[in-house]
Coordinates of C-alpha atoms in Angstrom, one line a residue:
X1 CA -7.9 -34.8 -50.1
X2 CA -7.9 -34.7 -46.4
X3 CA -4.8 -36.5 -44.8
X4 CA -3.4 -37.2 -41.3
X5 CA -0.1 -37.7 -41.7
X6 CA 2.5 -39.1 -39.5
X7 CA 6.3 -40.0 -38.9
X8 CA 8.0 -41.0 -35.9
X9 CA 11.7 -42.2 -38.2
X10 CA 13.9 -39.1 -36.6
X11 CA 11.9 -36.4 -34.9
X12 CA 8.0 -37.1 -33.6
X13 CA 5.7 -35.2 -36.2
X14 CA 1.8 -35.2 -36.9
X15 CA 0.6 -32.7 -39.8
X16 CA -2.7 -32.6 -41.6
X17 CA -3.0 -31.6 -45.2
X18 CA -5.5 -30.4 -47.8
X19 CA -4.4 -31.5 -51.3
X20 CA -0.4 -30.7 -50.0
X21 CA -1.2 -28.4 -48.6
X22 CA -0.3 -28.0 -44.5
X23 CA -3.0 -27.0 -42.5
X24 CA -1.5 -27.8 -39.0
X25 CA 1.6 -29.4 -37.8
X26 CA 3.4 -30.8 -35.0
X27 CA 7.1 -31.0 -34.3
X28 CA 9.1 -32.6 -31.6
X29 CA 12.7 -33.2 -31.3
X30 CA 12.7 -35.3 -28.2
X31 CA 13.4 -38.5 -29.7
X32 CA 12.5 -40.2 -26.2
X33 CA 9.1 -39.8 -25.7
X34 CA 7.9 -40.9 -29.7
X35 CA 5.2 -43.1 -28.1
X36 CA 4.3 -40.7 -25.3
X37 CA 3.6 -37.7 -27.6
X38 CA 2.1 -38.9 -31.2
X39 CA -1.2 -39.4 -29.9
X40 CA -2.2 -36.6 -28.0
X41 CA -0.1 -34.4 -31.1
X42 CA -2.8 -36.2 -33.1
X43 CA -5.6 -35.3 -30.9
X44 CA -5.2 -31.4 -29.9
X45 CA -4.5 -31.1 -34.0
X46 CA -7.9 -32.7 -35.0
X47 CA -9.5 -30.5 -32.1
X48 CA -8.0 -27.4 -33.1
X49 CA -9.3 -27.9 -36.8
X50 CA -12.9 -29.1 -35.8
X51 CA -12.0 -32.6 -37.1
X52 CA -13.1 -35.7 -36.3
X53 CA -11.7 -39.6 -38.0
X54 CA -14.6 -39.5 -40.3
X55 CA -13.4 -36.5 -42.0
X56 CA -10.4 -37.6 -42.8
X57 CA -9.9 -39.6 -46.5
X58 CA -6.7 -41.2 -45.2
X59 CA -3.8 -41.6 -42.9
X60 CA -0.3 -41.6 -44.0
X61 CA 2.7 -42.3 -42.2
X62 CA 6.2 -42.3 -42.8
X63 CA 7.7 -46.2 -42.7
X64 CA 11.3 -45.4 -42.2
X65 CA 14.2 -46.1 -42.2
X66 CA 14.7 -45.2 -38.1
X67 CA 15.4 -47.5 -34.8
X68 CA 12.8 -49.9 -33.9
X69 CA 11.1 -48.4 -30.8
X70 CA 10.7 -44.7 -32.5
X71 CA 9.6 -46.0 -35.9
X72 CA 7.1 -48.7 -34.5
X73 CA 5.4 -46.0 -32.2
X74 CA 4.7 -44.4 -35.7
X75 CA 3.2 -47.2 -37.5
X76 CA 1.1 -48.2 -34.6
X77 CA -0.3 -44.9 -33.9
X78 CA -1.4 -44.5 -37.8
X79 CA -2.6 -48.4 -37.8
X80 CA -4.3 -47.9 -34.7
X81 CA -6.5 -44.9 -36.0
X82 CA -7.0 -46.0 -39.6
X83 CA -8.4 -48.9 -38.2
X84 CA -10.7 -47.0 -35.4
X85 CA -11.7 -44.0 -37.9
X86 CA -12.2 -46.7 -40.9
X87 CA -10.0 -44.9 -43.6
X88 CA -7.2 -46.5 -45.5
X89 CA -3.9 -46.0 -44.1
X90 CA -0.4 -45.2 -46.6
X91 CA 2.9 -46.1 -45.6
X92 CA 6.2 -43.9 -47.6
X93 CA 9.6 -44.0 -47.0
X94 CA 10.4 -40.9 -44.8
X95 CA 13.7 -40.4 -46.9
X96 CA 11.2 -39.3 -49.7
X97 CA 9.7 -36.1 -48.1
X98 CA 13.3 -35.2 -47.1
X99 CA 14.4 -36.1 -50.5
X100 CA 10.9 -34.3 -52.0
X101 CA 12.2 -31.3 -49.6
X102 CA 15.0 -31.1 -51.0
X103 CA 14.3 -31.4 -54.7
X104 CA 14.2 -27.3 -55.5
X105 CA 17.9 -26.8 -54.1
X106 CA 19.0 -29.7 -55.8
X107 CA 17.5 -28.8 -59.4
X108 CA 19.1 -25.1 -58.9
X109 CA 22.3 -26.4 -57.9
X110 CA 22.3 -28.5 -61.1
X111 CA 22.5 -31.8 -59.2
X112 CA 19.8 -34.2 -61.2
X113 CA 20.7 -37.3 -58.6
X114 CA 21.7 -36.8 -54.7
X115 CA 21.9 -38.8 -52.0
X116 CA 19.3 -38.2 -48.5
X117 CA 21.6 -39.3 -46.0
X118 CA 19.9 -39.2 -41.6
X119 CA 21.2 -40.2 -38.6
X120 CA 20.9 -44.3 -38.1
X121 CA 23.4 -44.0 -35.1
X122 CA 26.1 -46.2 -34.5
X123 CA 28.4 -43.9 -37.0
X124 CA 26.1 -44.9 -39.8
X125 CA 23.7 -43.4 -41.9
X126 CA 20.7 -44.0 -43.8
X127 CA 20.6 -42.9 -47.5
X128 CA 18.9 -43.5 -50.7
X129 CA 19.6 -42.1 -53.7
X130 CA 17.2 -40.3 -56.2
X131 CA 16.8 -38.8 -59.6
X132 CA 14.9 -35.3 -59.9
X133 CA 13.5 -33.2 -62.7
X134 CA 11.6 -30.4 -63.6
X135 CA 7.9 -31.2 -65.0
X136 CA 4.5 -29.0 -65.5
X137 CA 4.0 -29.7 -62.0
X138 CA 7.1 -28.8 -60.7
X139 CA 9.9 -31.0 -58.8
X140 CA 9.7 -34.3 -59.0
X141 CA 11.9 -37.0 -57.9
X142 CA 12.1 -40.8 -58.6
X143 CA 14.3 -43.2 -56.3
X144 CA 17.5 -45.1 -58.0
X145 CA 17.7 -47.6 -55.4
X146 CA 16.6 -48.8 -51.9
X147 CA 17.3 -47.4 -48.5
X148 CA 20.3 -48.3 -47.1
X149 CA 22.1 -47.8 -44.2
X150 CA 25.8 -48.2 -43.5
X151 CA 29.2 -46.3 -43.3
X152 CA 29.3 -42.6 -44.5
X153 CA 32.4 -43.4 -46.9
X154 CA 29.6 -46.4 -48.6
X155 CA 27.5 -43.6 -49.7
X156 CA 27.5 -43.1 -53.7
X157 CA 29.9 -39.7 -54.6
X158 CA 27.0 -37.7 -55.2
X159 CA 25.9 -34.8 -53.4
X160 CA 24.2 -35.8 -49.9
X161 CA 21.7 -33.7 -48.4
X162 CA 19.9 -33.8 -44.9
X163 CA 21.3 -34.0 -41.1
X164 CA 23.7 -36.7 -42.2
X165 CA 25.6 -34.6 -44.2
X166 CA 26.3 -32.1 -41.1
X167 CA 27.0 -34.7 -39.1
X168 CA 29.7 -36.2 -40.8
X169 CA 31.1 -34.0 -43.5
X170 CA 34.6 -35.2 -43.9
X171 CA 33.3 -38.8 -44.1
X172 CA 31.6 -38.3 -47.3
X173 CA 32.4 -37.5 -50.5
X174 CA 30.3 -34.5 -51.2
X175 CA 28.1 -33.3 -48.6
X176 CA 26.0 -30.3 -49.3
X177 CA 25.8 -27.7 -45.9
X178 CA 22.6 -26.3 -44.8
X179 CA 20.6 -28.7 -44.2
X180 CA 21.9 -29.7 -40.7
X181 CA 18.0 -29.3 -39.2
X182 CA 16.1 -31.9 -41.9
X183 CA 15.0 -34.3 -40.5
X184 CA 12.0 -36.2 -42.0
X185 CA 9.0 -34.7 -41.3
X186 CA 5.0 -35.9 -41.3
X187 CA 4.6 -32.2 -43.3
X188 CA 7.3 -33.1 -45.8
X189 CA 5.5 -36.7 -46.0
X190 CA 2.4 -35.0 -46.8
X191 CA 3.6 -32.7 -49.5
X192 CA 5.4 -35.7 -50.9
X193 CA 1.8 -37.8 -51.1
X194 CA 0.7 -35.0 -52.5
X195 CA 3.2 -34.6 -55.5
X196 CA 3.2 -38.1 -56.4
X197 CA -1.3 -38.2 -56.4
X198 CA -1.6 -35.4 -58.5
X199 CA 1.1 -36.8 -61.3
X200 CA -1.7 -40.1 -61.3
X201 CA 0.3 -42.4 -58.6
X202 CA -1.2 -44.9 -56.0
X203 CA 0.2 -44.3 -52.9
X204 CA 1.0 -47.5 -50.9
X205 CA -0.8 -49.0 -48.5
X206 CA 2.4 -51.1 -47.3
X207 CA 3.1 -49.9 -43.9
X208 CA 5.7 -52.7 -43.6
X209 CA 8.7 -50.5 -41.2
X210 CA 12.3 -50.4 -42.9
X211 CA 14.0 -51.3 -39.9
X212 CA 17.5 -52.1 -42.0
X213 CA 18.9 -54.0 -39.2
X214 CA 18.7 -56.8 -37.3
X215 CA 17.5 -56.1 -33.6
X216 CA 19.3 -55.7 -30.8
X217 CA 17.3 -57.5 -28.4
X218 CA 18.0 -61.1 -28.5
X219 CA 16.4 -64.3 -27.5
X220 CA 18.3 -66.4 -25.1
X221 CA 19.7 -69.7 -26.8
X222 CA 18.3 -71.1 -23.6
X223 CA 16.1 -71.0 -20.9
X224 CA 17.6 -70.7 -17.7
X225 CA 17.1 -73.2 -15.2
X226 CA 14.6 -72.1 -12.8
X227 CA 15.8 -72.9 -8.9
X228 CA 13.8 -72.8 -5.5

């Protein structure tokens, strides 16, 4: 399975996959220019690996949590080519492939549920919480609850892993160090896809973005008088 994978939540990243397995990728940690670099990311990727749309079996792209202009340059990108290239486009919470990342540390440190905790700004964090076990196929992780985001101390005392944790380690009850530098990632996303298809899953095709909050631009209660 061919996939074009995407996520624009924390970092801009483009990756494509063969059955999990990355073939290319593209990182940027600029979180200014999401809209600016996605697409030609997508294009010098596809060129470099002889590619065109109609190779592809699917697009897949990370649905957040993240702010509204980063995460919606994302969504539209994968949208936009799904619908030009005719394949189906997946949407996947980007905690998962941090949390799917994370899984083998976990398992050997003995914690069977953790918390992915990111950056959502504003001293918050987004988390959600997961279960993970060890089947013939290796890690595997199932989510306890929905994303979240809020104050580091509302995080469940369970061990947190990802950027959050280094970001505010005296905040929560048991941050794991390390992992300072994960954020999600379209190549994480991928492997994710990957782990859940080959255990017999349907990936979703909800692409609906987990914005988590309300936002900040706001409609006037009024229109202002117009004067000559």
């Amino acid at each position: 399975m061919l996939v074009l994978s995407l996520d624009s939540s924390s970092i801009a990243s483009v990756a494509l996959s063969r059955d999990g397995e990355v073939l290319s990728r593209f990182d940027t940690t600029d979180t200014r220019s999401h809209a600016e670099a996605l697409a030609p990311a997508v294009q010098d990727l596809m060129t470099e690996a002889g590619l065109t749309g109609a190779d592809l079996d699917a697009v897949l792209v990370g649905t957040g949590p993240g702010p509204f202009t980063g995460l919606r340059a994302g969504l539209v990108t994968a949208r936009t080519l799904g619908f030009a290239w005719d394949v189906p486009v997946h949407g996947m919470c980007s905690l998962d492939a941090v949390a799917f990342h994370v899984a083998p540390a976990a398992l050997a440190a003995g914690h069977t549920e953790f918390v992915v905790v990111t950056d959502a700004r504003r001293k918050e964090l987004y988390r959600r919480s997961y279960r993970v076990h060890e089947d013939e196929f290796g890690p595997s992780i199932a989510p306890i609850d929905d994303p979240r985001v809020g104050a580091p101390e509302d995080a469940p005392a369970l061990p947190c892993y990802g950027s959050g944790a280094a970001l505010y380690p005296d905040r929560l009850s048991r941050a794991v160090p390390g992992f300072a530098e994960l954020h999600p990632s379209a190549a994480d996303l991928a492997r994710a896809a990957w782990a859940l298809t080959r255990r017999g899953h349907e990936l979703s095709t909800d692409t609906s973005p987990l914005y988590l909050r309300d936002s900040d631009a706001k409609v006037p209660a009024s229109p202002k008088r117009a004067t000559r």
